[in-house]
């Protein structure tokens, strides 16, 4: 099962790095709840792939809102504090992308969830 997860996550991440329509289709297919489950996987390579995929999704403000609503921000912040260095790098990209063009309410949400602590 884990042998399939890694290439599947890489594929999903590649689709998410495409254009907005491709990323939107992933979101409509329900990728965020799956990512929320896999972000806590015990294998750091899977965590890294999940965070890389999220970093591709958070390039758009509307899609960032969907990441927030899916409850992924606390997981990202937790990984930023406690994961290995490669996972932290992907989390940093995800949060950087999410905040670079964020709305005021999104910034407020990030602050409330501990992005600054």
PDB file of C-alpha atoms in Angstrom:
ATOM      1  CA  UNK A   1       0.000   0.000   0.000  1.00  0.00           C
ATOM      2  CA  UNK A   2       2.767   2.494   0.889  1.00  0.00           C
ATOM      3  CA  UNK A   3       4.547   1.577  -2.367  1.00  0.00           C
ATOM      4  CA  UNK A   4       1.557   2.999  -4.226  1.00  0.00           C
ATOM      5  CA  UNK A   5       1.127   6.067  -2.000  1.00  0.00           C
ATOM      6  CA  UNK A   6       4.457   7.679  -2.900  1.00  0.00           C
ATOM      7  CA  UNK A   7       4.060   7.658  -6.688  1.00  0.00           C
ATOM      8  CA  UNK A   8       0.352   8.493  -6.366  1.00  0.00           C
ATOM      9  CA  UNK A   9       1.170  11.517  -4.199  1.00  0.00           C
ATOM     10  CA  UNK A  10       3.865  12.607  -6.654  1.00  0.00           C
ATOM     11  CA  UNK A  11       1.315  12.409  -9.460  1.00  0.00           C
ATOM     12  CA  UNK A  12      -1.254  14.407  -7.484  1.00  0.00           C
ATOM     13  CA  UNK A  13       1.423  16.980  -6.653  1.00  0.00           C
ATOM     14  CA  UNK A  14       2.373  17.281 -10.310  1.00  0.00           C
ATOM     15  CA  UNK A  15      -1.263  17.860 -11.250  1.00  0.00           C
ATOM     16  CA  UNK A  16      -1.553  20.472  -8.477  1.00  0.00           C
ATOM     17  CA  UNK A  17       1.488  22.250  -9.917  1.00  0.00           C
ATOM     18  CA  UNK A  18      -0.314  22.673 -13.231  1.00  0.00           C
ATOM     19  CA  UNK A  19      -2.732  25.421 -14.080  1.00  0.00           C
ATOM     20  CA  UNK A  20      -5.606  26.617 -11.897  1.00  0.00           C
ATOM     21  CA  UNK A  21      -8.146  24.432 -13.703  1.00  0.00           C
ATOM     22  CA  UNK A  22      -6.111  21.289 -13.040  1.00  0.00           C
ATOM     23  CA  UNK A  23      -5.682  22.160  -9.378  1.00  0.00           C
ATOM     24  CA  UNK A  24      -9.364  23.028  -9.082  1.00  0.00           C
ATOM     25  CA  UNK A  25     -10.293  19.622 -10.519  1.00  0.00           C
ATOM     26  CA  UNK A  26      -8.163  17.914  -7.864  1.00  0.00           C
ATOM     27  CA  UNK A  27      -9.946  19.891  -5.185  1.00  0.00           C
ATOM     28  CA  UNK A  28     -13.359  18.991  -6.622  1.00  0.00           C
ATOM     29  CA  UNK A  29     -12.320  15.316  -6.548  1.00  0.00           C
ATOM     30  CA  UNK A  30     -11.812  15.582  -2.784  1.00  0.00           C
ATOM     31  CA  UNK A  31      -8.036  15.559  -2.501  1.00  0.00           C
ATOM     32  CA  UNK A  32      -7.869  17.712   0.662  1.00  0.00           C
ATOM     33  CA  UNK A  33      -9.393  15.195   3.118  1.00  0.00           C
ATOM     34  CA  UNK A  34      -7.006  12.561   1.762  1.00  0.00           C
ATOM     35  CA  UNK A  35      -4.052  14.922   2.228  1.00  0.00           C
ATOM     36  CA  UNK A  36      -5.249  15.691   5.759  1.00  0.00           C
ATOM     37  CA  UNK A  37      -5.129  11.975   6.538  1.00  0.00           C
ATOM     38  CA  UNK A  38      -1.752  11.373   4.896  1.00  0.00           C
ATOM     39  CA  UNK A  39       0.002  14.396   6.403  1.00  0.00           C
ATOM     40  CA  UNK A  40       0.215  12.435   9.673  1.00  0.00           C
ATOM     41  CA  UNK A  41       1.657   9.332   8.021  1.00  0.00           C
ATOM     42  CA  UNK A  42       4.631   7.976  10.004  1.00  0.00           C
ATOM     43  CA  UNK A  43       6.927   8.018   6.960  1.00  0.00           C
ATOM     44  CA  UNK A  44       8.509  11.422   6.429  1.00  0.00           C
ATOM     45  CA  UNK A  45       8.758  10.996   2.650  1.00  0.00           C
ATOM     46  CA  UNK A  46       4.974  10.738   2.453  1.00  0.00           C
ATOM     47  CA  UNK A  47       4.615  13.776   4.733  1.00  0.00           C
ATOM     48  CA  UNK A  48       7.000  15.663   2.433  1.00  0.00           C
ATOM     49  CA  UNK A  49       5.005  14.760  -0.689  1.00  0.00           C
ATOM     50  CA  UNK A  50       1.774  15.827   1.010  1.00  0.00           C
ATOM     51  CA  UNK A  51       3.260  19.169   2.041  1.00  0.00           C
ATOM     52  CA  UNK A  52       4.726  19.696  -1.449  1.00  0.00           C
ATOM     53  CA  UNK A  53       1.282  19.077  -2.930  1.00  0.00           C
ATOM     54  CA  UNK A  54      -0.279  21.538  -0.477  1.00  0.00           C
ATOM     55  CA  UNK A  55       2.373  24.100  -1.402  1.00  0.00           C
ATOM     56  CA  UNK A  56       1.234  23.824  -5.016  1.00  0.00           C
ATOM     57  CA  UNK A  57      -2.399  24.228  -4.004  1.00  0.00           C
ATOM     58  CA  UNK A  58      -1.720  27.324  -1.877  1.00  0.00           C
ATOM     59  CA  UNK A  59      -0.478  29.330  -4.847  1.00  0.00           C
ATOM     60  CA  UNK A  60      -4.017  30.648  -5.302  1.00  0.00           C
ATOM     61  CA  UNK A  61      -5.966  32.621  -2.674  1.00  0.00           C
ATOM     62  CA  UNK A  62      -9.242  30.762  -3.319  1.00  0.00           C
ATOM     63  CA  UNK A  63      -7.509  27.426  -3.112  1.00  0.00           C
ATOM     64  CA  UNK A  64      -5.713  28.537   0.057  1.00  0.00           C
ATOM     65  CA  UNK A  65      -9.146  29.173   1.553  1.00  0.00           C
ATOM     66  CA  UNK A  66     -10.082  25.587   0.766  1.00  0.00           C
ATOM     67  CA  UNK A  67      -6.907  24.383   2.524  1.00  0.00           C
ATOM     68  CA  UNK A  68      -7.890  26.463   5.566  1.00  0.00           C
ATOM     69  CA  UNK A  69     -11.454  25.136   5.521  1.00  0.00           C
ATOM     70  CA  UNK A  70     -10.155  21.556   5.227  1.00  0.00           C
ATOM     71  CA  UNK A  71      -8.387  22.026   8.559  1.00  0.00           C
ATOM     72  CA  UNK A  72      -4.866  21.579   7.212  1.00  0.00           C
ATOM     73  CA  UNK A  73      -3.248  24.685   8.729  1.00  0.00           C
ATOM     74  CA  UNK A  74      -2.777  23.207  12.242  1.00  0.00           C
ATOM     75  CA  UNK A  75      -1.093  20.163  10.699  1.00  0.00           C
ATOM     76  CA  UNK A  76       1.223  22.370   8.662  1.00  0.00           C
ATOM     77  CA  UNK A  77       2.161  24.418  11.705  1.00  0.00           C
ATOM     78  CA  UNK A  78       2.773  21.268  13.748  1.00  0.00           C
ATOM     79  CA  UNK A  79       5.032  19.879  11.024  1.00  0.00           C
ATOM     80  CA  UNK A  80       6.890  23.175  10.822  1.00  0.00           C
ATOM     81  CA  UNK A  81       7.764  22.744  14.486  1.00  0.00           C
ATOM     82  CA  UNK A  82       8.376  19.000  14.728  1.00  0.00           C
ATOM     83  CA  UNK A  83       8.995  17.305  11.372  1.00  0.00           C
ATOM     84  CA  UNK A  84      12.325  16.533   9.759  1.00  0.00           C
ATOM     85  CA  UNK A  85      14.116  19.211   7.742  1.00  0.00           C
ATOM     86  CA  UNK A  86      12.846  18.184   4.294  1.00  0.00           C
ATOM     87  CA  UNK A  87       9.231  18.186   5.468  1.00  0.00           C
ATOM     88  CA  UNK A  88       9.760  21.557   7.178  1.00  0.00           C
ATOM     89  CA  UNK A  89      11.058  23.012   3.907  1.00  0.00           C
ATOM     90  CA  UNK A  90       7.891  21.969   2.058  1.00  0.00           C
ATOM     91  CA  UNK A  91       5.708  23.291   4.888  1.00  0.00           C
ATOM     92  CA  UNK A  92       7.564  26.600   4.744  1.00  0.00           C
ATOM     93  CA  UNK A  93       6.818  26.823   1.022  1.00  0.00           C
ATOM     94  CA  UNK A  94       3.164  25.957   1.590  1.00  0.00           C
ATOM     95  CA  UNK A  95       2.774  28.625   4.268  1.00  0.00           C
ATOM     96  CA  UNK A  96       4.786  31.162   2.296  1.00  0.00           C
ATOM     97  CA  UNK A  97       2.585  30.625  -0.754  1.00  0.00           C
ATOM     98  CA  UNK A  98      -0.543  30.744   1.393  1.00  0.00           C
ATOM     99  CA  UNK A  99       0.370  34.046   3.040  1.00  0.00           C
ATOM    100  CA  UNK A 100       1.967  35.874   0.110  1.00  0.00           C
ATOM    101  CA  UNK A 101      -1.367  36.876  -1.431  1.00  0.00           C
ATOM    102  CA  UNK A 102      -3.675  36.057   1.483  1.00  0.00           C
ATOM    103  CA  UNK A 103      -6.751  37.998   2.385  1.00  0.00           C
ATOM    104  CA  UNK A 104      -6.964  39.778   5.715  1.00  0.00           C
ATOM    105  CA  UNK A 105      -9.238  37.066   7.103  1.00  0.00           C
ATOM    106  CA  UNK A 106      -6.833  34.351   5.965  1.00  0.00           C
ATOM    107  CA  UNK A 107      -3.917  36.098   7.686  1.00  0.00           C
ATOM    108  CA  UNK A 108      -6.054  36.399  10.821  1.00  0.00           C
ATOM    109  CA  UNK A 109      -6.778  32.675  10.630  1.00  0.00           C
ATOM    110  CA  UNK A 110      -3.071  31.820  10.292  1.00  0.00           C
ATOM    111  CA  UNK A 111      -2.203  34.004  13.272  1.00  0.00           C
ATOM    112  CA  UNK A 112      -5.023  32.489  15.380  1.00  0.00           C
ATOM    113  CA  UNK A 113      -3.739  29.007  14.577  1.00  0.00           C
ATOM    114  CA  UNK A 114      -0.227  29.809  15.739  1.00  0.00           C
ATOM    115  CA  UNK A 115       1.778  30.557  12.617  1.00  0.00           C
ATOM    116  CA  UNK A 116       3.802  33.162  14.526  1.00  0.00           C
ATOM    117  CA  UNK A 117       4.575  31.112  17.604  1.00  0.00           C
TER     118      UNK A 117
END
